[in-house]
Amino acid sequence: MHKVLVLHGPNLNLLGTRQPEVYGHETLDDIDNGLYEQAALGGWEIVCRQSNHEGELIDLIQAARLDGTAAIIINPAAYTHTSVAILDALNAFDGRVIEVHLSNVHRREAFRHHSYVSLRADGVIAGLGSQGYRAALDAVMAG
Protein backbone atom coordinates (compact mmCIF):
# COMPACT_ATOMS: atom_id res chain seq x y z
CA MET A 1 0.00 0.00 0.00
CA HIS A 2 1.30 3.44 -0.92
CA LYS A 3 1.41 6.14 1.73
CA VAL A 4 0.89 9.90 1.49
CA LEU A 5 1.47 12.50 4.17
CA VAL A 6 -0.73 15.60 4.21
CA LEU A 7 0.71 18.52 6.17
CA HIS A 8 -1.27 21.59 7.15
CA GLY A 9 0.66 24.60 8.41
CA PRO A 10 -0.07 27.30 10.96
CA ASN A 11 -3.58 28.58 11.60
CA LEU A 12 -5.21 25.98 9.39
CA ASN A 13 -6.67 24.46 12.56
CA LEU A 14 -8.94 27.53 12.52
CA LEU A 15 -10.53 26.71 9.16
CA GLY A 16 -14.27 27.21 9.10
CA THR A 17 -14.13 30.15 11.48
CA ARG A 18 -11.08 32.17 10.36
CA GLN A 19 -11.78 34.49 7.43
CA PRO A 20 -14.37 32.25 5.77
CA GLU A 21 -14.59 34.74 2.89
CA VAL A 22 -11.00 33.80 2.04
CA TYR A 23 -10.68 30.20 3.28
CA GLY A 24 -14.24 28.89 3.10
CA HIS A 25 -16.53 27.32 5.69
CA GLU A 26 -15.13 23.78 5.77
CA THR A 27 -13.18 22.79 8.84
CA LEU A 28 -9.83 21.04 8.77
CA ASP A 29 -11.59 17.87 9.98
CA ASP A 30 -13.97 18.13 7.00
CA ILE A 31 -11.02 18.32 4.61
CA ASP A 32 -9.09 15.51 6.29
CA ASN A 33 -12.12 13.22 6.44
CA GLY A 34 -12.71 13.69 2.73
CA LEU A 35 -9.06 12.88 2.02
CA TYR A 36 -9.19 9.74 4.19
CA GLU A 37 -12.20 8.51 2.20
CA GLN A 38 -10.62 9.39 -1.15
CA ALA A 39 -7.34 7.66 -0.26
CA ALA A 40 -9.12 4.52 0.96
CA LEU A 41 -11.05 4.28 -2.32
CA GLY A 42 -7.75 4.43 -4.18
CA GLY A 43 -6.08 1.87 -1.95
CA TRP A 44 -3.70 4.38 -0.37
CA GLU A 45 -2.78 4.98 3.25
CA ILE A 46 -2.96 8.63 4.29
CA VAL A 47 -1.76 10.50 7.35
CA CYS A 48 -2.96 14.07 7.94
CA ARG A 49 -1.21 16.36 10.42
CA GLN A 50 -1.52 20.04 11.30
CA SER A 51 0.97 22.10 13.27
CA ASN A 52 1.49 25.72 14.13
CA HIS A 53 5.17 24.93 14.77
CA GLU A 54 7.75 24.97 11.99
CA GLY A 55 10.02 22.46 13.73
CA GLU A 56 7.22 19.93 14.10
CA LEU A 57 6.44 20.15 10.37
CA ILE A 58 10.14 19.61 9.62
CA ASP A 59 10.25 16.59 11.95
CA LEU A 60 7.27 15.08 10.11
CA ILE A 61 8.91 15.65 6.72
CA GLN A 62 12.16 14.09 7.93
CA ALA A 63 10.32 11.06 9.33
CA ALA A 64 8.57 10.62 5.96
CA ARG A 65 11.98 10.01 4.38
CA LEU A 66 12.28 6.76 6.32
CA ASP A 67 8.75 5.39 6.77
CA GLY A 68 7.79 4.50 3.21
CA THR A 69 5.92 7.71 2.40
CA ALA A 70 5.60 8.05 -1.37
CA ALA A 71 4.37 11.65 -1.45
CA ILE A 72 3.77 14.74 0.64
CA ILE A 73 0.89 17.13 0.08
CA ILE A 74 1.68 20.30 1.97
CA ASN A 75 -0.13 23.53 2.66
CA PRO A 76 2.64 25.37 4.48
CA ALA A 77 0.35 28.39 5.04
CA ALA A 78 2.41 31.40 6.21
CA TYR A 79 5.59 29.30 6.20
CA THR A 80 5.27 29.24 2.41
CA HIS A 81 6.78 32.69 2.27
CA THR A 82 9.33 32.43 5.06
CA SER A 83 10.67 28.93 5.64
CA VAL A 84 13.91 27.95 4.03
CA ALA A 85 14.05 25.23 6.71
CA ILE A 86 10.89 23.55 5.36
CA LEU A 87 12.31 23.84 1.84
CA ASP A 88 15.54 22.16 2.99
CA ALA A 89 13.59 19.31 4.64
CA LEU A 90 11.51 18.81 1.49
CA ASN A 91 14.68 18.80 -0.63
CA ALA A 92 15.88 15.81 1.43
CA PHE A 93 12.64 13.90 0.67
CA ASP A 94 12.80 11.70 -2.45
CA GLY A 95 9.07 11.32 -3.12
CA ARG A 96 6.62 13.62 -4.84
CA VAL A 97 5.66 16.94 -3.26
CA ILE A 98 2.48 18.83 -4.09
CA GLU A 99 1.99 22.32 -2.63
CA VAL A 100 -1.60 23.36 -1.94
CA HIS A 101 -3.15 26.70 -1.03
CA LEU A 102 -6.84 27.22 -0.39
CA SER A 103 -6.80 30.80 -1.67
CA ASN A 104 -5.31 32.17 -4.85
CA VAL A 105 -2.15 33.60 -3.32
CA HIS A 106 -1.45 35.58 -6.50
CA ARG A 107 -4.58 37.68 -5.96
CA ARG A 108 -3.51 38.58 -2.45
CA GLU A 109 -0.79 40.71 -0.87
CA ALA A 110 2.50 40.89 -2.77
CA PHE A 111 4.47 39.10 -0.05
CA ARG A 112 2.29 36.01 -0.62
CA HIS A 113 3.39 35.74 -4.25
CA HIS A 114 6.73 34.14 -3.32
CA SER A 115 6.92 30.53 -2.20
CA TYR A 116 10.05 28.81 -0.99
CA VAL A 117 8.20 25.49 -1.10
CA SER A 118 7.48 25.91 -4.83
CA LEU A 119 11.21 25.57 -5.47
CA ARG A 120 10.85 21.88 -4.50
CA ALA A 121 7.22 21.13 -5.35
CA ASP A 122 6.42 18.89 -8.29
CA GLY A 123 3.09 20.69 -8.57
CA VAL A 124 1.31 23.68 -7.07
CA ILE A 125 -2.45 24.08 -6.67
CA ALA A 126 -3.84 27.41 -5.47
CA GLY A 127 -7.25 29.01 -5.32
CA LEU A 128 -9.48 25.94 -5.52
CA GLY A 129 -10.37 25.82 -1.84
CA SER A 130 -10.52 22.35 -0.35
CA GLN A 131 -10.89 20.91 -3.86
CA GLY A 132 -7.17 21.67 -4.24
CA TYR A 133 -6.32 18.99 -1.68
CA ARG A 134 -8.48 16.46 -3.51
CA ALA A 135 -6.87 17.36 -6.83
CA ALA A 136 -3.43 16.96 -5.27
CA LEU A 137 -4.34 13.53 -3.90
CA ASP A 138 -5.73 12.51 -7.31
CA ALA A 139 -2.44 13.55 -8.92
CA VAL A 140 -0.39 11.63 -6.36
CA MET A 141 -2.47 8.46 -6.71
CA ALA A 142 -2.34 8.66 -10.51
CA GLY A 143 1.45 8.55 -10.34
PDB file of C-alpha atoms in Angstrom:
ATOM      1  CA  MET A   1       0.000   0.000   0.000  1.00  0.00           C
ATOM      2  CA  HIS A   2       1.302   3.438  -0.918  1.00  0.00           C
ATOM      3  CA  LYS A   3       1.412   6.141   1.734  1.00  0.00           C
ATOM      4  CA  VAL A   4       0.889   9.895   1.487  1.00  0.00           C
ATOM      5  CA  LEU A   5       1.471  12.497   4.175  1.00  0.00           C
ATOM      6  CA  VAL A   6      -0.733  15.601   4.211  1.00  0.00           C
ATOM      7  CA  LEU A   7       0.713  18.520   6.170  1.00  0.00           C
ATOM      8  CA  HIS A   8      -1.267  21.586   7.155  1.00  0.00           C
ATOM      9  CA  GLY A   9       0.664  24.600   8.408  1.00  0.00           C
ATOM     10  CA  PRO A  10      -0.067  27.299  10.958  1.00  0.00           C
ATOM     11  CA  ASN A  11      -3.575  28.584  11.601  1.00  0.00           C
ATOM     12  CA  LEU A  12      -5.212  25.976   9.389  1.00  0.00           C
ATOM     13  CA  ASN A  13      -6.666  24.458  12.559  1.00  0.00           C
ATOM     14  CA  LEU A  14      -8.942  27.525  12.519  1.00  0.00           C
ATOM     15  CA  LEU A  15     -10.533  26.713   9.160  1.00  0.00           C
ATOM     16  CA  GLY A  16     -14.268  27.206   9.096  1.00  0.00           C
ATOM     17  CA  THR A  17     -14.127  30.154  11.481  1.00  0.00           C
ATOM     18  CA  ARG A  18     -11.075  32.166  10.356  1.00  0.00           C
ATOM     19  CA  GLN A  19     -11.775  34.488   7.428  1.00  0.00           C
ATOM     20  CA  PRO A  20     -14.373  32.249   5.766  1.00  0.00           C
ATOM     21  CA  GLU A  21     -14.595  34.744   2.895  1.00  0.00           C
ATOM     22  CA  VAL A  22     -10.996  33.795   2.039  1.00  0.00           C
ATOM     23  CA  TYR A  23     -10.683  30.198   3.276  1.00  0.00           C
ATOM     24  CA  GLY A  24     -14.238  28.888   3.104  1.00  0.00           C
ATOM     25  CA  HIS A  25     -16.529  27.318   5.686  1.00  0.00           C
ATOM     26  CA  GLU A  26     -15.132  23.785   5.770  1.00  0.00           C
ATOM     27  CA  THR A  27     -13.181  22.787   8.839  1.00  0.00           C
ATOM     28  CA  LEU A  28      -9.833  21.035   8.769  1.00  0.00           C
ATOM     29  CA  ASP A  29     -11.585  17.873   9.975  1.00  0.00           C
ATOM     30  CA  ASP A  30     -13.971  18.127   6.997  1.00  0.00           C
ATOM     31  CA  ILE A  31     -11.024  18.323   4.611  1.00  0.00           C
ATOM     32  CA  ASP A  32      -9.091  15.512   6.286  1.00  0.00           C
ATOM     33  CA  ASN A  33     -12.117  13.215   6.444  1.00  0.00           C
ATOM     34  CA  GLY A  34     -12.711  13.691   2.726  1.00  0.00           C
ATOM     35  CA  LEU A  35      -9.064  12.880   2.019  1.00  0.00           C
ATOM     36  CA  TYR A  36      -9.191   9.742   4.185  1.00  0.00           C
ATOM     37  CA  GLU A  37     -12.202   8.511   2.196  1.00  0.00           C
ATOM     38  CA  GLN A  38     -10.621   9.387  -1.151  1.00  0.00           C
ATOM     39  CA  ALA A  39      -7.340   7.657  -0.257  1.00  0.00           C
ATOM     40  CA  ALA A  40      -9.124   4.524   0.955  1.00  0.00           C
ATOM     41  CA  LEU A  41     -11.050   4.275  -2.319  1.00  0.00           C
ATOM     42  CA  GLY A  42      -7.748   4.432  -4.184  1.00  0.00           C
ATOM     43  CA  GLY A  43      -6.079   1.870  -1.946  1.00  0.00           C
ATOM     44  CA  TRP A  44      -3.699   4.376  -0.369  1.00  0.00           C
ATOM     45  CA  GLU A  45      -2.782   4.983   3.248  1.00  0.00           C
ATOM     46  CA  ILE A  46      -2.961   8.627   4.290  1.00  0.00           C
ATOM     47  CA  VAL A  47      -1.755  10.500   7.349  1.00  0.00           C
ATOM     48  CA  CYS A  48      -2.959  14.073   7.937  1.00  0.00           C
ATOM     49  CA  ARG A  49      -1.213  16.361  10.418  1.00  0.00           C
ATOM     50  CA  GLN A  50      -1.517  20.039  11.305  1.00  0.00           C
ATOM     51  CA  SER A  51       0.968  22.095  13.274  1.00  0.00           C
ATOM     52  CA  ASN A  52       1.490  25.716  14.134  1.00  0.00           C
ATOM     53  CA  HIS A  53       5.171  24.928  14.769  1.00  0.00           C
ATOM     54  CA  GLU A  54       7.753  24.965  11.993  1.00  0.00           C
ATOM     55  CA  GLY A  55      10.016  22.455  13.733  1.00  0.00           C
ATOM     56  CA  GLU A  56       7.220  19.927  14.097  1.00  0.00           C
ATOM     57  CA  LEU A  57       6.442  20.152  10.370  1.00  0.00           C
ATOM     58  CA  ILE A  58      10.142  19.615   9.622  1.00  0.00           C
ATOM     59  CA  ASP A  59      10.249  16.590  11.951  1.00  0.00           C
ATOM     60  CA  LEU A  60       7.265  15.077  10.108  1.00  0.00           C
ATOM     61  CA  ILE A  61       8.914  15.653   6.717  1.00  0.00           C
ATOM     62  CA  GLN A  62      12.158  14.085   7.928  1.00  0.00           C
ATOM     63  CA  ALA A  63      10.315  11.061   9.331  1.00  0.00           C
ATOM     64  CA  ALA A  64       8.568  10.622   5.962  1.00  0.00           C
ATOM     65  CA  ARG A  65      11.980  10.008   4.378  1.00  0.00           C
ATOM     66  CA  LEU A  66      12.280   6.759   6.318  1.00  0.00           C
ATOM     67  CA  ASP A  67       8.747   5.390   6.767  1.00  0.00           C
ATOM     68  CA  GLY A  68       7.794   4.501   3.208  1.00  0.00           C
ATOM     69  CA  THR A  69       5.923   7.706   2.401  1.00  0.00           C
ATOM     70  CA  ALA A  70       5.603   8.052  -1.369  1.00  0.00           C
ATOM     71  CA  ALA A  71       4.372  11.655  -1.452  1.00  0.00           C
ATOM     72  CA  ILE A  72       3.768  14.742   0.642  1.00  0.00           C
ATOM     73  CA  ILE A  73       0.888  17.131   0.079  1.00  0.00           C
ATOM     74  CA  ILE A  74       1.683  20.304   1.967  1.00  0.00           C
ATOM     75  CA  ASN A  75      -0.128  23.531   2.661  1.00  0.00           C
ATOM     76  CA  PRO A  76       2.637  25.373   4.479  1.00  0.00           C
ATOM     77  CA  ALA A  77       0.351  28.387   5.045  1.00  0.00           C
ATOM     78  CA  ALA A  78       2.409  31.397   6.209  1.00  0.00           C
ATOM     79  CA  TYR A  79       5.593  29.296   6.203  1.00  0.00           C
ATOM     80  CA  THR A  80       5.271  29.238   2.411  1.00  0.00           C
ATOM     81  CA  HIS A  81       6.780  32.692   2.266  1.00  0.00           C
ATOM     82  CA  THR A  82       9.328  32.429   5.064  1.00  0.00           C
ATOM     83  CA  SER A  83      10.668  28.935   5.640  1.00  0.00           C
ATOM     84  CA  VAL A  84      13.911  27.948   4.027  1.00  0.00           C
ATOM     85  CA  ALA A  85      14.045  25.226   6.711  1.00  0.00           C
ATOM     86  CA  ILE A  86      10.889  23.546   5.359  1.00  0.00           C
ATOM     87  CA  LEU A  87      12.312  23.835   1.838  1.00  0.00           C
ATOM     88  CA  ASP A  88      15.538  22.157   2.988  1.00  0.00           C
ATOM     89  CA  ALA A  89      13.595  19.313   4.641  1.00  0.00           C
ATOM     90  CA  LEU A  90      11.509  18.807   1.487  1.00  0.00           C
ATOM     91  CA  ASN A  91      14.682  18.801  -0.630  1.00  0.00           C
ATOM     92  CA  ALA A  92      15.878  15.811   1.425  1.00  0.00           C
ATOM     93  CA  PHE A  93      12.644  13.898   0.670  1.00  0.00           C
ATOM     94  CA  ASP A  94      12.803  11.704  -2.445  1.00  0.00           C
ATOM     95  CA  GLY A  95       9.068  11.319  -3.124  1.00  0.00           C
ATOM     96  CA  ARG A  96       6.616  13.620  -4.840  1.00  0.00           C
ATOM     97  CA  VAL A  97       5.663  16.940  -3.260  1.00  0.00           C
ATOM     98  CA  ILE A  98       2.485  18.833  -4.089  1.00  0.00           C
ATOM     99  CA  GLU A  99       1.993  22.322  -2.632  1.00  0.00           C
ATOM    100  CA  VAL A 100      -1.602  23.357  -1.944  1.00  0.00           C
ATOM    101  CA  HIS A 101      -3.148  26.704  -1.025  1.00  0.00           C
ATOM    102  CA  LEU A 102      -6.838  27.223  -0.390  1.00  0.00           C
ATOM    103  CA  SER A 103      -6.803  30.801  -1.669  1.00  0.00           C
ATOM    104  CA  ASN A 104      -5.307  32.168  -4.852  1.00  0.00           C
ATOM    105  CA  VAL A 105      -2.150  33.597  -3.318  1.00  0.00           C
ATOM    106  CA  HIS A 106      -1.453  35.578  -6.502  1.00  0.00           C
ATOM    107  CA  ARG A 107      -4.582  37.683  -5.955  1.00  0.00           C
ATOM    108  CA  ARG A 108      -3.514  38.578  -2.447  1.00  0.00           C
ATOM    109  CA  GLU A 109      -0.790  40.711  -0.865  1.00  0.00           C
ATOM    110  CA  ALA A 110       2.497  40.887  -2.773  1.00  0.00           C
ATOM    111  CA  PHE A 111       4.473  39.096  -0.048  1.00  0.00           C
ATOM    112  CA  ARG A 112       2.285  36.015  -0.620  1.00  0.00           C
ATOM    113  CA  HIS A 113       3.393  35.744  -4.249  1.00  0.00           C
ATOM    114  CA  HIS A 114       6.730  34.142  -3.320  1.00  0.00           C
ATOM    115  CA  SER A 115       6.917  30.529  -2.202  1.00  0.00           C
ATOM    116  CA  TYR A 116      10.053  28.811  -0.991  1.00  0.00           C
ATOM    117  CA  VAL A 117       8.201  25.488  -1.103  1.00  0.00           C
ATOM    118  CA  SER A 118       7.482  25.909  -4.826  1.00  0.00           C
ATOM    119  CA  LEU A 119      11.214  25.567  -5.475  1.00  0.00           C
ATOM    120  CA  ARG A 120      10.846  21.879  -4.501  1.00  0.00           C
ATOM    121  CA  ALA A 121       7.225  21.135  -5.352  1.00  0.00           C
ATOM    122  CA  ASP A 122       6.423  18.893  -8.291  1.00  0.00           C
ATOM    123  CA  GLY A 123       3.088  20.690  -8.574  1.00  0.00           C
ATOM    124  CA  VAL A 124       1.307  23.684  -7.072  1.00  0.00           C
ATOM    125  CA  ILE A 125      -2.449  24.079  -6.665  1.00  0.00           C
ATOM    126  CA  ALA A 126      -3.837  27.408  -5.474  1.00  0.00           C
ATOM    127  CA  GLY A 127      -7.249  29.008  -5.316  1.00  0.00           C
ATOM    128  CA  LEU A 128      -9.476  25.944  -5.520  1.00  0.00           C
ATOM    129  CA  GLY A 129     -10.370  25.825  -1.836  1.00  0.00           C
ATOM    130  CA  SER A 130     -10.520  22.355  -0.352  1.00  0.00           C
ATOM    131  CA  GLN A 131     -10.885  20.909  -3.864  1.00  0.00           C
ATOM    132  CA  GLY A 132      -7.173  21.665  -4.244  1.00  0.00           C
ATOM    133  CA  TYR A 133      -6.316  18.992  -1.678  1.00  0.00           C
ATOM    134  CA  ARG A 134      -8.479  16.458  -3.507  1.00  0.00           C
ATOM    135  CA  ALA A 135      -6.866  17.359  -6.832  1.00  0.00           C
ATOM    136  CA  ALA A 136      -3.430  16.961  -5.269  1.00  0.00           C
ATOM    137  CA  LEU A 137      -4.339  13.528  -3.904  1.00  0.00           C
ATOM    138  CA  ASP A 138      -5.732  12.505  -7.310  1.00  0.00           C
ATOM    139  CA  ALA A 139      -2.443  13.554  -8.919  1.00  0.00           C
ATOM    140  CA  VAL A 140      -0.390  11.633  -6.362  1.00  0.00           C
ATOM    141  CA  MET A 141      -2.472   8.462  -6.708  1.00  0.00           C
ATOM    142  CA  ALA A 142      -2.345   8.656 -10.512  1.00  0.00           C
ATOM    143  CA  GLY A 143       1.446   8.546 -10.343  1.00  0.00           C
TER     144      GLY A 143
END
